Amino acid sequence: LAASAASASDSTLRQVAAAIGANHLPPAPRQLLVDISAMVQTDLKTGIQRVVRSILMALIKAPPAGYRIEPVYSPGRGEPYRYARHYMQQMLLAPFDIADDAPLDTQAGDLFLGLDLMMHGTQQNAAQLQQLRARGVQLYFVVYDILPVLQPHRFPFGAEPDFAAWLATIADLSDGLLCISAAVADELAGWLAQHRPQRVDPLGIGYFHLGADIDASAPSFGLPDNVEQIMAQVASAPTLLMVGTVEPRKGHAQALAAFDLLWQQGVAVNLVIVGKHGWMVDEVARDLRNHPQQGKQLIWLSGVSDEMLLKLYHGAAGLLAASEGEGFGLPLIEAAQHGLPIVARDLPVFREVAGPHAHYFSGLTAEALAATMRDWLDLLQKDKVPASSGMPWLTWDGSTQALLATALQSQWRHVIHPENPLS
């Protein structure tokens, strides 16, 4: 056909190919199309992409009955989704026999899982996602949190409208939204009650919990040159560990101010921060780098391997989770796996994850957190801090099965009914 119609554009040929494909359906099994667009284009090794990688590997290892796992991607701009076979061969060393990144060939009963977060690309591809759904492909998207619309002052300018537009897009298109905690599902349901999706059928909102076995998420290795000096300092006094990108909502400014008060009062305690320099925290980052205790009672490690993080979990006296907003709270579980006591802000999601296995605080001032830390250190000395070792947690295999059960069995926590159904 291409040879006989030399003047046909690529767009026209793609339309013809799609029409031919629609009339020659591929044989079973059905496809589970896992969107990994952001990771294919730029693998930043963020927390979300660590989740993407872990769940993708679990799906490949144990696909749901009757489905074939097919990672897919699109650069956005309305360009077609393609099979990510070349990426899978080169980056994850997955056993994909075909390396052709061909456009998707779908049929009714296939399932599209928006596992990666690619806000603009998803919005730009809304028309073709709608076409997939019209062909009988079920669409599901994972929602990690909705903090940019709940706490816009803690995110860069423009994040709130962009994120709201993405939420509106997936709420309009999806068969269901899969949140990483009941707390996020509740927040999303509340937001959608005020921003009704434009759809004719109900929208399910469910949740699952993330996995926490680092060994199953392609852990990274390597130790800093001064690892012995760091670990010696960690062992010199009770050390609180903070894990997560340094950004406004994570509570680093309050923590540093609180520990400043403790050090001024002669309290023997260390603070170790593990996390990259994020957005809107240049002043905090400057205070951390130039602090007189830097390298002594204060250590900021802007980037470490999973191997080093495990050493810190083993060596610290406790985990400090001071964040003012989270989607889940994976460091709490990782700390519990190593029997590390936890001091956590009293957030619904932290209560959901840790239950009675953490010591909670709610104050927002340096004085309030310093008082909490003094009380906690006293309890630690008396061996009376809440034990984290009994905290329940899932492997990535278990997390993936929970995600699949939520989607495939429609285990919805909330159902959003259309207020003004489209005719």
Coordinates of C-alpha atoms in Angstrom, one line a residue:
L1 CA 0.0 0.0 0.0
A2 CA 2.8 2.4 0.9
A3 CA 4.5 1.6 -2.4
S4 CA 1.4 2.3 -4.5
A5 CA 0.6 5.5 -2.6
A6 CA 3.9 7.3 -2.6
S7 CA 2.3 10.6 -1.7
A8 CA 0.6 9.2 1.4
S9 CA 1.8 10.9 4.6
D10 CA 3.1 9.0 7.6
S11 CA -0.1 10.1 9.5
T12 CA -2.3 8.6 6.8
L13 CA -0.4 5.3 6.7
R14 CA -0.6 5.1 10.5
Q15 CA -4.4 5.5 10.3
V16 CA -4.6 2.8 7.6
A17 CA -2.4 0.5 9.7
A18 CA -4.7 1.1 12.7
A19 CA -7.7 0.3 10.7
I20 CA -6.1 -2.9 9.4
G21 CA -5.1 -3.9 12.9
A22 CA -8.7 -3.2 14.2
N23 CA -10.0 -5.8 11.7
H24 CA -7.3 -8.4 12.4
L25 CA -7.3 -8.7 16.2
P26 CA -4.2 -10.3 17.8
P27 CA -4.7 -13.7 19.4
A28 CA -5.1 -14.1 23.2
P29 CA -3.7 -13.6 25.8
R30 CA -4.8 -10.1 26.6
Q31 CA -2.2 -7.4 27.1
L32 CA -1.5 -5.5 30.3
L33 CA 0.1 -2.4 28.9
V34 CA 2.3 -0.8 31.5
D35 CA 3.1 2.9 30.8
I36 CA 6.7 3.6 31.7
S37 CA 7.0 6.8 29.5
A38 CA 8.9 9.0 32.0
M39 CA 11.4 6.2 32.9
V40 CA 12.1 5.5 29.2
Q41 CA 12.8 9.1 28.4
T42 CA 14.7 10.1 31.6
D43 CA 15.2 7.7 34.4
L44 CA 15.8 10.1 37.3
K45 CA 15.8 7.2 39.8
T46 CA 13.2 9.1 41.9
G47 CA 11.0 7.5 44.5
I48 CA 8.2 7.1 41.9
Q49 CA 10.4 5.5 39.3
R50 CA 11.8 3.2 41.9
V51 CA 8.1 2.1 42.5
V52 CA 7.6 1.8 38.7
R53 CA 10.7 -0.4 38.3
S54 CA 9.7 -2.6 41.3
I55 CA 6.1 -3.2 40.2
L56 CA 7.1 -3.7 36.6
M57 CA 9.6 -6.4 37.6
A58 CA 7.0 -8.1 39.7
L59 CA 4.5 -8.1 36.9
I60 CA 7.0 -9.6 34.5
K61 CA 7.9 -12.2 37.0
A62 CA 4.3 -13.2 37.7
P63 CA 1.8 -11.8 35.2
P64 CA -1.9 -12.1 36.1
A65 CA -3.6 -15.1 34.5
G66 CA -4.6 -14.5 30.9
Y67 CA -2.4 -11.4 30.4
R68 CA 0.9 -10.7 28.7
I69 CA 2.9 -7.9 30.2
E70 CA 3.9 -5.2 27.6
P71 CA 5.7 -2.1 28.9
V72 CA 4.8 0.9 26.7
Y73 CA 5.8 4.5 26.3
S74 CA 5.0 7.7 24.4
P75 CA 6.9 11.0 24.4
G76 CA 3.6 12.8 24.5
R77 CA 2.6 15.5 22.0
G78 CA -0.1 13.1 20.7
E79 CA 2.5 10.7 19.4
P80 CA 1.4 7.1 19.5
Y81 CA 2.2 4.8 22.4
R82 CA 4.8 2.2 21.4
Y83 CA 6.0 -1.0 22.9
A84 CA 9.1 -0.3 25.0
R85 CA 11.0 -3.5 24.0
H86 CA 14.3 -1.8 23.1
Y87 CA 14.4 -0.1 26.5
M88 CA 13.5 -3.4 28.3
Q89 CA 16.3 -5.2 26.6
Q90 CA 18.9 -2.5 27.1
M91 CA 18.1 -1.2 30.6
L92 CA 16.4 -3.9 32.6
L93 CA 17.9 -6.9 30.7
A94 CA 14.4 -8.4 30.5
P95 CA 13.8 -11.4 28.2
F96 CA 11.9 -9.6 25.4
D97 CA 12.6 -11.5 22.2
I98 CA 11.4 -8.7 19.9
A99 CA 13.2 -5.3 20.0
D100 CA 10.9 -3.5 17.7
D101 CA 9.2 -0.5 19.3
A102 CA 6.1 -0.8 17.2
P103 CA 2.9 1.1 17.8
L104 CA 0.4 -0.6 20.1
D105 CA -1.9 -3.3 18.6
T106 CA -4.8 -3.6 21.0
Q107 CA -8.1 -5.3 21.4
A108 CA -11.1 -5.2 23.7
G109 CA -10.1 -6.7 27.1
D110 CA -6.6 -5.3 27.2
L111 CA -5.7 -3.2 30.2
F112 CA -3.6 0.0 30.2
L113 CA -1.9 0.8 33.5
G114 CA -0.6 4.4 33.9
L115 CA 2.1 3.4 36.3
D116 CA 4.7 6.1 35.7
L117 CA 3.9 9.8 36.3
M118 CA 4.1 11.8 33.0
M119 CA 1.5 14.6 33.5
H120 CA 1.9 16.7 30.4
G121 CA 2.3 13.6 28.1
T122 CA -0.8 12.1 29.5
Q123 CA -2.8 15.3 28.9
Q124 CA -1.3 15.6 25.3
N125 CA -2.3 12.0 24.6
A126 CA -5.8 12.2 25.9
A127 CA -7.4 11.7 22.5
Q128 CA -5.6 8.5 21.8
L129 CA -6.2 7.2 25.4
Q130 CA -9.9 7.9 24.7
Q131 CA -9.6 5.9 21.5
L132 CA -8.1 3.0 23.4
R133 CA -11.0 3.0 25.9
A134 CA -13.5 3.2 23.0
R135 CA -12.0 0.0 21.6
G136 CA -12.6 -1.7 24.9
V137 CA -9.2 -1.2 26.6
Q138 CA -9.6 -0.6 30.3
L139 CA -7.6 2.4 31.6
Y140 CA -6.2 2.7 35.1
F141 CA -3.8 5.3 36.5
V142 CA -1.8 5.2 39.7
V143 CA -2.0 8.3 41.9
Y144 CA 1.0 8.7 44.3
D145 CA -0.4 11.8 46.1
I146 CA -2.3 15.0 45.3
L147 CA -0.1 17.3 47.3
P148 CA 0.4 19.9 44.6
V149 CA -3.3 20.8 44.8
L150 CA -3.5 20.4 48.6
Q151 CA -0.3 22.3 49.4
P152 CA 0.4 24.4 46.4
H153 CA 2.6 26.8 48.4
R154 CA 5.1 24.1 48.8
F155 CA 5.6 23.5 45.1
P156 CA 7.1 25.6 42.3
F157 CA 4.9 28.1 40.5
G158 CA 2.6 26.5 38.0
A159 CA 2.6 23.0 39.6
E160 CA -0.9 23.4 41.0
P161 CA -2.7 24.1 37.7
D162 CA -0.6 21.5 35.8
F163 CA -1.3 18.8 38.4
A164 CA -5.0 19.7 38.5
A165 CA -5.2 19.4 34.7
W166 CA -3.6 16.0 34.9
L167 CA -6.0 14.9 37.6
A168 CA -8.9 16.1 35.6
T169 CA -7.7 14.2 32.5
I170 CA -7.2 10.9 34.2
A171 CA -10.5 11.3 36.1
D172 CA -12.3 11.9 32.9
L173 CA -10.7 9.0 31.0
S174 CA -10.1 6.2 33.5
D175 CA -12.0 3.1 34.5
G176 CA -10.4 3.5 37.9
L177 CA -7.7 5.4 39.9
L178 CA -5.4 3.4 42.1
C179 CA -3.9 5.3 45.0
I180 CA -0.9 4.2 47.1
S181 CA -2.7 4.6 50.4
A182 CA -6.2 4.9 51.8
A183 CA -5.3 8.4 52.9
V184 CA -4.5 9.5 49.3
A185 CA -7.7 7.8 48.1
D186 CA -9.7 9.8 50.7
E187 CA -8.0 13.0 49.7
L188 CA -8.6 12.4 46.0
A189 CA -12.2 11.6 46.6
G190 CA -12.6 14.8 48.5
W191 CA -10.9 16.8 45.7
L192 CA -13.0 15.2 43.0
A193 CA -16.2 15.9 45.0
Q194 CA -15.3 19.6 44.4
H195 CA -14.0 19.1 40.8
R196 CA -16.4 16.7 39.2
P197 CA -15.1 14.6 36.3
Q198 CA -16.7 14.9 32.9
R199 CA -17.9 11.4 32.3
V200 CA -21.1 9.4 31.9
D201 CA -20.2 6.4 34.1
P202 CA -19.0 6.2 37.8
L203 CA -15.3 6.4 38.6
G204 CA -13.8 3.9 41.1
I205 CA -11.1 5.0 43.5
G206 CA -9.1 2.3 45.2
Y207 CA -5.8 1.9 47.0
F208 CA -3.0 -0.5 47.6
H209 CA 0.2 -0.3 49.7
L210 CA 3.7 -0.1 48.3
G211 CA 6.3 -2.8 48.7
A212 CA 9.3 -2.4 50.9
D213 CA 11.8 -5.1 50.1
I214 CA 14.8 -3.2 48.7
D215 CA 16.4 -6.3 47.3
A216 CA 13.5 -6.7 44.8
S217 CA 13.7 -3.1 43.5
A218 CA 17.1 -3.3 41.7
P219 CA 19.1 -1.9 44.6
S220 CA 22.1 0.3 43.9
F221 CA 25.5 -0.3 45.4
G222 CA 28.6 1.7 46.3
L223 CA 29.9 3.4 49.5
P224 CA 31.3 7.0 49.9
D225 CA 35.0 7.3 50.5
N226 CA 34.4 8.6 54.0
V227 CA 32.0 5.8 55.0
E228 CA 34.0 4.8 58.1
Q229 CA 34.1 8.4 59.3
I230 CA 30.3 8.7 58.8
M231 CA 29.5 5.5 60.6
A232 CA 31.8 6.3 63.5
Q233 CA 30.0 9.6 63.9
V234 CA 26.6 7.8 63.8
A235 CA 27.8 5.5 66.5
S236 CA 29.1 8.3 68.7
A237 CA 25.6 9.4 69.9
P238 CA 22.0 8.6 69.3
T239 CA 21.4 9.4 65.6
L240 CA 18.1 10.4 64.0
L241 CA 17.9 9.6 60.3
M242 CA 15.8 11.6 57.8
V243 CA 15.2 10.0 54.4
G244 CA 13.7 11.9 51.4
T245 CA 14.3 14.7 49.0
V246 CA 15.0 18.0 50.7
E247 CA 11.9 20.0 49.8
P248 CA 9.5 22.4 51.6
R249 CA 7.0 19.8 52.8
K250 CA 9.6 17.4 54.3
G251 CA 10.2 19.4 57.5
H252 CA 13.9 19.7 57.2
A253 CA 13.9 23.4 58.3
Q254 CA 11.9 22.6 61.4
A255 CA 14.2 19.6 62.2
L256 CA 17.4 21.6 61.8
A257 CA 16.1 24.4 64.0
A258 CA 15.0 21.9 66.6
F259 CA 18.3 20.1 66.7
D260 CA 20.0 23.5 66.9
L261 CA 18.2 24.0 70.2
L262 CA 19.1 20.5 71.4
W263 CA 22.8 21.1 70.6
Q264 CA 22.7 24.5 72.3
Q265 CA 21.4 22.7 75.4
G266 CA 24.2 20.2 75.2
V267 CA 22.1 17.2 74.2
A268 CA 24.2 14.5 72.6
V269 CA 22.3 13.6 69.5
N270 CA 23.1 13.5 65.8
L271 CA 21.0 14.3 62.7
V272 CA 21.7 12.5 59.4
I273 CA 19.8 13.7 56.3
V274 CA 19.7 11.5 53.2
G275 CA 18.1 13.2 50.2
K276 CA 18.8 15.2 47.1
H277 CA 18.6 19.0 47.0
G278 CA 15.0 19.6 45.8
W279 CA 13.0 22.8 44.9
M280 CA 12.4 26.0 46.9
V281 CA 14.9 25.1 49.6
D282 CA 18.0 27.0 48.6
E283 CA 18.1 28.7 52.0
V284 CA 17.7 25.4 53.9
A285 CA 20.4 23.8 51.7
R286 CA 22.8 26.7 52.4
D287 CA 22.1 26.4 56.1
L288 CA 22.8 22.6 56.0
R289 CA 26.0 23.0 54.0
N290 CA 27.4 25.9 56.1
H291 CA 26.3 24.7 59.5
P292 CA 29.1 24.6 62.1
Q293 CA 28.1 21.0 63.0
Q294 CA 28.2 19.8 59.4
G295 CA 30.2 16.6 59.3
K296 CA 29.9 16.3 63.0
Q297 CA 26.6 16.2 64.7
L298 CA 24.9 17.1 61.4
I299 CA 25.5 15.1 58.2
W300 CA 23.8 15.7 54.9
L301 CA 24.2 13.0 52.2
S302 CA 22.7 14.4 49.1
G303 CA 22.9 11.1 47.2
V304 CA 23.7 7.6 48.5
S305 CA 23.2 4.1 47.2
D306 CA 20.8 1.6 48.7
E307 CA 23.8 -0.2 50.2
M308 CA 24.8 2.9 52.1
L309 CA 21.2 3.6 53.2
L310 CA 21.0 0.1 54.6
K311 CA 24.1 0.7 56.7
L312 CA 22.5 3.9 58.0
Y313 CA 19.3 2.1 58.9
H314 CA 21.4 -0.4 60.8
G315 CA 23.5 2.2 62.6
A316 CA 21.0 4.9 63.5
A317 CA 19.0 5.1 66.8
G318 CA 15.8 6.2 65.1
L319 CA 14.0 7.5 62.0
L320 CA 12.6 11.0 62.0
A321 CA 9.7 11.4 59.6
A322 CA 8.9 15.2 59.9
S323 CA 7.1 15.5 56.5
E324 CA 3.9 17.6 56.5
G325 CA 2.4 15.7 53.6
E326 CA 3.0 12.2 52.1
G327 CA 1.4 9.7 49.8
F328 CA 2.7 6.7 51.7
G329 CA 5.9 6.8 53.9
L330 CA 8.2 4.0 52.7
P331 CA 11.1 5.0 55.0
L332 CA 8.9 4.1 58.0
I333 CA 8.6 0.6 56.8
E334 CA 12.3 0.3 55.8
A335 CA 13.1 1.5 59.3
A336 CA 10.8 -1.0 60.9
Q337 CA 12.5 -3.8 58.8
H338 CA 15.7 -3.1 60.7
G339 CA 14.0 -2.6 64.1
L340 CA 14.7 1.2 64.0
P341 CA 12.3 3.2 66.3
I342 CA 10.3 5.9 64.6
V343 CA 9.4 9.5 65.4
A344 CA 6.7 10.6 63.0
R345 CA 4.5 13.6 62.4
D346 CA 0.9 12.7 63.2
L347 CA -0.4 12.4 59.6
P348 CA -3.3 10.1 58.6
V349 CA -1.0 8.3 56.2
F350 CA 1.7 7.7 58.8
R351 CA -1.0 6.4 61.2
E352 CA -2.2 4.1 58.4
V353 CA 1.3 2.8 57.7
A354 CA 2.8 2.6 61.2
G355 CA -0.2 2.3 63.5
P356 CA 1.0 1.9 67.1
H357 CA 4.6 1.3 66.1
A358 CA 5.7 4.9 66.1
H359 CA 6.1 7.9 68.5
Y360 CA 4.0 10.7 67.0
F361 CA 4.2 14.5 67.3
S362 CA 2.2 17.3 65.8
G363 CA 3.9 20.7 66.6
L364 CA 5.2 22.9 63.8
T365 CA 7.7 24.9 65.7
A366 CA 11.4 24.2 66.5
E367 CA 10.5 24.3 70.2
A368 CA 7.8 21.7 69.9
L369 CA 9.9 19.2 67.9
A370 CA 12.9 19.8 70.3
A371 CA 10.6 18.9 73.2
T372 CA 9.4 15.8 71.4
M373 CA 12.9 14.7 70.8
R374 CA 14.0 15.3 74.4
D375 CA 11.0 13.1 75.6
W376 CA 11.8 10.5 72.9
L377 CA 15.5 10.3 73.8
D378 CA 14.5 9.8 77.5
L379 CA 12.2 7.0 76.5
L380 CA 14.9 5.5 74.3
Q381 CA 17.4 5.5 77.2
K382 CA 14.8 3.7 79.3
D383 CA 14.0 1.3 76.4
K384 CA 10.4 2.4 76.3
V385 CA 10.0 3.8 72.8
P386 CA 7.3 2.1 70.6
A387 CA 8.8 -0.9 68.9
S388 CA 8.6 -0.7 65.1
S389 CA 9.5 -4.4 64.5
G390 CA 5.9 -5.5 64.5
M391 CA 4.8 -3.2 61.8
P392 CA 3.1 -5.0 58.9
W393 CA 4.4 -4.5 55.4
L394 CA 4.2 -5.9 51.9
T395 CA 6.9 -7.2 49.5
W396 CA 6.8 -5.7 46.0
D397 CA 5.2 -9.0 44.8
G398 CA 2.5 -8.5 47.4
S399 CA 2.1 -4.9 46.6
T400 CA 1.7 -5.7 42.9
Q401 CA -0.9 -8.4 43.6
A402 CA -2.8 -5.8 45.8
L403 CA -2.7 -3.3 42.9
L404 CA -4.0 -6.0 40.4
A405 CA -6.8 -7.1 42.8
T406 CA -8.0 -3.5 43.2
A407 CA -8.2 -3.0 39.5
L408 CA -9.3 -6.4 38.2
Q409 CA -11.8 -7.0 41.1
S410 CA -13.1 -3.4 41.3
Q411 CA -12.2 -3.2 45.0
W412 CA -13.1 0.5 45.3
R413 CA -12.9 2.5 48.5
H414 CA -14.9 5.4 46.9
V415 CA -17.1 5.7 43.8
I416 CA -17.5 9.1 42.2
H417 CA -20.8 9.4 40.4
P418 CA -21.1 11.9 37.5
E419 CA -23.0 15.0 38.6
N420 CA -24.0 16.0 35.1
P421 CA -23.5 13.0 32.8
L422 CA -22.6 13.8 29.3
S423 CA -25.2 12.9 26.7

